[in-house]
CSV table of C-alpha atoms and ligand atoms in Angstrom, one decimal:
chain,number,residue,atom,x,y,z
A,275,UNK,CA,0.0,0.0,0.0
A,276,UNK,CA,1.2,3.5,-0.7
A,277,UNK,CA,1.5,5.4,2.6
A,278,UNK,CA,2.5,8.7,1.2
A,279,UNK,CA,1.8,11.6,3.6
A,280,UNK,CA,-0.4,14.6,2.6
A,281,UNK,CA,1.5,17.7,1.9
A,282,UNK,CA,1.2,21.4,0.9
A,283,UNK,CA,3.0,23.3,-1.8
A,284,UNK,CA,2.9,27.1,-1.8
A,285,UNK,CA,2.1,28.9,-5.0
A,286,UNK,CA,2.9,32.6,-5.5
A,287,UNK,CA,-0.3,33.6,-7.4
A,288,UNK,CA,1.5,36.4,-9.2
A,289,UNK,CA,4.9,35.0,-10.2
A,290,UNK,CA,3.8,31.3,-10.4
A,291,UNK,CA,6.7,30.2,-8.2
A,292,UNK,CA,5.7,26.8,-6.7
A,293,UNK,CA,7.7,25.6,-3.6
A,294,UNK,CA,9.0,23.1,-3.1
A,295,UNK,CA,9.1,22.2,-6.8
A,296,UNK,CA,11.2,20.8,-9.6
A,297,UNK,CA,11.8,23.3,-12.4
A,298,UNK,CA,12.1,22.7,-16.2
A,299,UNK,CA,13.2,25.6,-18.3
A,300,UNK,CA,12.8,26.1,-22.1
A,301,UNK,CA,14.8,28.6,-24.1
A,302,UNK,CA,14.3,29.7,-27.7
A,303,UNK,CA,16.9,27.1,-28.7
A,304,UNK,CA,14.7,24.4,-27.1
A,305,UNK,CA,11.6,25.4,-29.1
A,306,UNK,CA,13.0,27.0,-32.3
A,307,UNK,CA,11.6,24.2,-34.5
A,308,UNK,CA,8.1,25.2,-33.6
A,309,UNK,CA,8.2,28.6,-35.1
A,310,UNK,CA,7.7,29.5,-38.7
A,311,UNK,CA,10.4,32.2,-38.8
A,312,UNK,CA,13.6,30.2,-38.3
A,313,UNK,CA,15.8,33.2,-39.0
A,314,UNK,CA,14.2,35.3,-36.3
A,315,UNK,CA,14.7,32.3,-33.9
A,316,UNK,CA,18.4,32.0,-34.8
A,317,UNK,CA,18.8,35.8,-34.2
A,318,UNK,CA,17.2,35.5,-30.8
A,319,UNK,CA,19.5,32.6,-29.9
A,320,UNK,CA,22.6,34.5,-30.9
A,321,UNK,CA,21.5,37.5,-28.9
A,322,UNK,CA,21.3,35.6,-25.6
A,323,UNK,CA,18.8,32.7,-26.1
A,324,UNK,CA,16.0,34.1,-23.9
A,325,UNK,CA,13.9,32.1,-21.6
A,326,UNK,CA,10.5,31.2,-23.2
A,327,UNK,CA,8.9,29.3,-20.4
A,328,UNK,CA,9.4,27.5,-17.1
A,329,UNK,CA,7.4,24.6,-15.6
A,330,UNK,CA,7.6,24.0,-11.8
A,331,UNK,CA,6.3,20.5,-10.7
A,332,UNK,CA,5.1,19.5,-7.3
A,333,UNK,CA,6.9,16.3,-6.3
A,334,UNK,CA,4.3,13.6,-7.0
A,335,UNK,CA,4.9,10.0,-8.1
A,336,UNK,CA,4.0,9.5,-11.8
A,337,UNK,CA,1.7,6.7,-10.9
A,338,UNK,CA,-2.0,5.9,-11.4
A,339,UNK,CA,-4.2,7.4,-8.8
A,340,UNK,CA,-2.0,10.4,-8.2
A,341,UNK,CA,-2.6,14.0,-9.5
A,342,UNK,CA,0.3,15.7,-11.1
A,343,UNK,CA,0.3,19.4,-10.7
A,344,UNK,CA,2.6,22.3,-11.6
A,345,UNK,CA,2.7,25.9,-12.6
A,346,UNK,CA,3.8,27.1,-16.0
A,347,UNK,CA,5.2,30.6,-16.6
A,348,UNK,CA,5.4,31.8,-20.2
A,349,UNK,CA,7.3,35.0,-20.7
A,350,UNK,CA,6.1,37.7,-23.1
A,351,UNK,CA,7.9,37.7,-26.4
A,352,UNK,CA,7.7,36.8,-30.0
A,353,UNK,CA,9.8,34.9,-32.6
A,354,UNK,CA,9.1,37.0,-35.7
A,355,UNK,CA,5.4,37.7,-35.5
A,356,UNK,CA,4.6,34.6,-33.5
A,357,UNK,CA,4.0,34.8,-29.8
A,358,UNK,CA,6.1,32.7,-27.3
A,359,UNK,CA,4.5,29.3,-26.7
A,360,UNK,CA,4.9,25.9,-25.0
A,361,UNK,CA,6.1,22.9,-27.0
A,362,UNK,CA,2.6,21.4,-26.8
A,363,UNK,CA,1.9,17.7,-26.4
A,364,UNK,CA,-0.8,15.1,-26.1
A,365,UNK,CA,-0.8,12.7,-23.3
A,366,UNK,CA,0.8,9.3,-23.8
A,367,UNK,CA,-2.3,7.9,-22.1
A,368,UNK,CA,-4.6,9.6,-24.6
A,369,UNK,CA,-7.7,9.1,-22.5
A,370,UNK,CA,-6.6,11.5,-19.8
A,371,UNK,CA,-7.9,15.1,-19.2
A,372,UNK,CA,-6.4,18.1,-17.6
A,373,UNK,CA,-7.3,21.5,-16.1
A,374,UNK,CA,-5.4,24.8,-16.6
A,375,UNK,CA,-6.3,27.5,-14.1
A,376,UNK,CA,-4.9,30.9,-15.1
A,377,UNK,CA,-3.5,33.0,-12.4
A,378,UNK,CA,-1.9,35.9,-14.3
A,379,UNK,CA,-1.6,37.3,-17.8
A,380,UNK,CA,-3.4,36.8,-21.1
A,381,UNK,CA,-3.2,33.7,-23.2
A,382,UNK,CA,-4.6,31.3,-25.8
A,383,UNK,CA,-5.0,27.6,-25.2
A,384,UNK,CA,-4.8,25.8,-28.6
A,385,UNK,CA,-6.2,22.3,-28.7
A,386,UNK,CA,-6.6,19.7,-31.4
A,387,UNK,CA,-8.6,16.5,-31.0
A,388,UNK,CA,-7.5,13.1,-32.4
A,389,UNK,CA,-10.4,13.5,-34.9
A,390,UNK,CA,-8.8,16.7,-36.3
A,391,UNK,CA,-11.1,19.3,-34.6
A,392,UNK,CA,-9.4,22.3,-33.2
A,393,UNK,CA,-10.3,24.9,-30.5
A,394,UNK,CA,-8.7,27.9,-29.0
A,395,UNK,CA,-9.8,29.1,-25.5
A,396,UNK,CA,-8.9,32.5,-24.0
A,397,UNK,CA,-6.9,32.4,-20.8
A,398,UNK,CA,-7.2,35.2,-18.2
A,399,UNK,CA,-6.9,35.4,-14.4
A,400,UNK,CA,-9.6,33.2,-13.1
A,401,UNK,CA,-10.2,31.1,-16.2
A,402,UNK,CA,-10.3,27.4,-15.6
A,403,UNK,CA,-9.9,25.6,-18.9
A,404,UNK,CA,-10.9,21.9,-19.2
A,405,UNK,CA,-8.8,19.9,-21.7
A,406,UNK,CA,-10.8,16.8,-22.4
A,407,UNK,CA,-9.2,13.4,-23.0
A,408,UNK,CA,-7.9,12.9,-26.6
A,409,UNK,CA,-7.0,16.6,-27.1
A,410,UNK,CA,-3.4,17.8,-27.6
A,411,UNK,CA,-2.7,21.2,-26.1
A,412,UNK,CA,-0.3,24.1,-26.5
A,413,UNK,CA,-0.4,27.5,-24.7
A,414,UNK,CA,0.5,30.9,-26.1
A,415,UNK,CA,1.3,34.1,-24.2
A,416,UNK,CA,-0.5,36.9,-26.2
A,417,UNK,CA,0.0,39.6,-23.6
A,418,UNK,CA,2.8,41.9,-22.4
A,419,UNK,CA,3.2,40.2,-18.9
A,420,UNK,CA,4.1,36.7,-18.0
A,421,UNK,CA,1.3,34.2,-18.5
A,422,UNK,CA,1.0,32.1,-15.3
A,423,UNK,CA,-1.2,29.1,-14.9
A,424,UNK,CA,-1.7,26.1,-12.6
A,425,UNK,CA,-2.2,22.6,-14.2
A,426,UNK,CA,-3.7,19.5,-12.7
A,427,UNK,CA,-3.5,16.1,-14.5
A,428,UNK,CA,-3.4,12.4,-13.9
A,429,UNK,CA,0.2,11.8,-12.8
A,430,UNK,CA,0.6,8.9,-15.1
A,431,UNK,CA,-0.7,10.7,-18.2
A,432,UNK,CA,2.8,11.2,-19.7
A,433,UNK,CA,3.8,13.5,-22.6
A,434,UNK,CA,3.9,12.7,-26.3
A,435,UNK,CA,5.8,15.6,-27.9
A,436,UNK,CA,6.8,13.8,-31.0
A,437,UNK,CA,3.4,13.9,-32.8
A,438,UNK,CA,3.1,17.7,-32.5
A,439,UNK,CA,6.8,18.2,-33.4
A,440,UNK,CA,6.2,16.2,-36.6
A,441,UNK,CA,2.8,17.6,-37.6
A,442,UNK,CA,2.5,21.1,-36.0
A,443,UNK,CA,-0.7,22.6,-34.8
A,444,UNK,CA,-3.4,23.6,-37.4
A,445,UNK,CA,-3.2,27.3,-36.2
A,446,UNK,CA,-0.5,29.6,-35.1
A,447,UNK,CA,-0.9,32.9,-33.1
A,448,UNK,CA,0.6,36.0,-34.6
A,449,UNK,CA,0.5,39.7,-33.8
A,450,UNK,CA,-1.3,41.8,-36.5
A,451,UNK,CA,-1.9,45.5,-35.9
A,452,UNK,CA,-1.4,45.1,-32.2
A,453,UNK,CA,-3.9,42.2,-32.0
A,454,UNK,CA,-3.3,38.4,-31.4
A,455,UNK,CA,-4.7,36.7,-34.4
A,456,UNK,CA,-5.0,32.9,-35.3
A,457,UNK,CA,-4.0,32.0,-38.8
A,458,UNK,CA,-3.5,28.7,-40.6
A,459,UNK,CA,-0.1,27.2,-39.9
A,460,UNK,CA,1.8,27.3,-43.2
A,461,UNK,CA,4.0,24.4,-42.0
A,462,UNK,CA,1.1,22.1,-41.0
A,463,UNK,CA,1.7,18.6,-42.3
A,464,UNK,CA,-1.0,16.1,-43.0
A,465,UNK,CA,-1.9,13.5,-40.3
B,504,S6P,C1,1.2,18.6,-18.4
B,504,S6P,C2,0.6,20.0,-18.7
B,504,S6P,C3,1.6,21.2,-18.4
B,504,S6P,C4,2.6,21.3,-19.5
B,504,S6P,C5,3.3,22.7,-19.4
B,504,S6P,C6,4.4,22.9,-20.5
B,504,S6P,O1,0.4,17.6,-18.9
B,504,S6P,O2,-0.1,20.1,-19.9
B,504,S6P,O3,2.2,21.0,-17.2
B,504,S6P,O4,3.6,20.3,-19.5
B,504,S6P,O5,2.4,23.7,-19.5
B,504,S6P,O6,4.0,22.5,-21.7
B,504,S6P,P1,4.8,21.4,-22.6
B,504,S6P,O7,4.0,21.3,-23.8
B,504,S6P,O8,6.1,21.9,-22.8
B,504,S6P,O9,4.8,20.2,-21.7
B,505,ZN,ZN1,-0.9,18.1,-20.6
């Protein structure tokens, strides 16, 4: 029997710092393949390779029955005209859902179902977005401040990054006349 003890983590609702937690960081060089404008990505890498996002995980066993939880902080910025984003993934256990609770900032949650439907939900402080089973998900910071959100998911859900790396999302989010606009992904590959 698993006799793990209950525990708290403390989340700073403004910065997204989660303590104690385990941090993963992604710079432009880690996500450059996701952006359409490769030249702009290389230029950013040469000029200091800025941080795109951080994920801070609570220490929970990646086992059935547990709930993984973490904060994600996406910094404001763009590669060319495309806003900073997360790699995006679907869960290895495709039949697992997730909730994203936005604490700070302004974002778009892009999703695609295994049937090829797509959706984009607005993220804003107080929004709690439900990602159903069988939907891949990527988050985009469309504001000028860090986008901070808290995620809860089955701890054994796993991450499949390869499918999205290979195919891309149907839409990308770009800035046009000061607005965040969804347009077709010119690099989208067939499924
Ligand atoms: C995990 C959950 C989030 C993301 C995080 C970073 O299932 O969806 O914790 O891992 O927002 O995104 P990504 O695509 O780099 O894992
Ligand atoms: Zn997920």
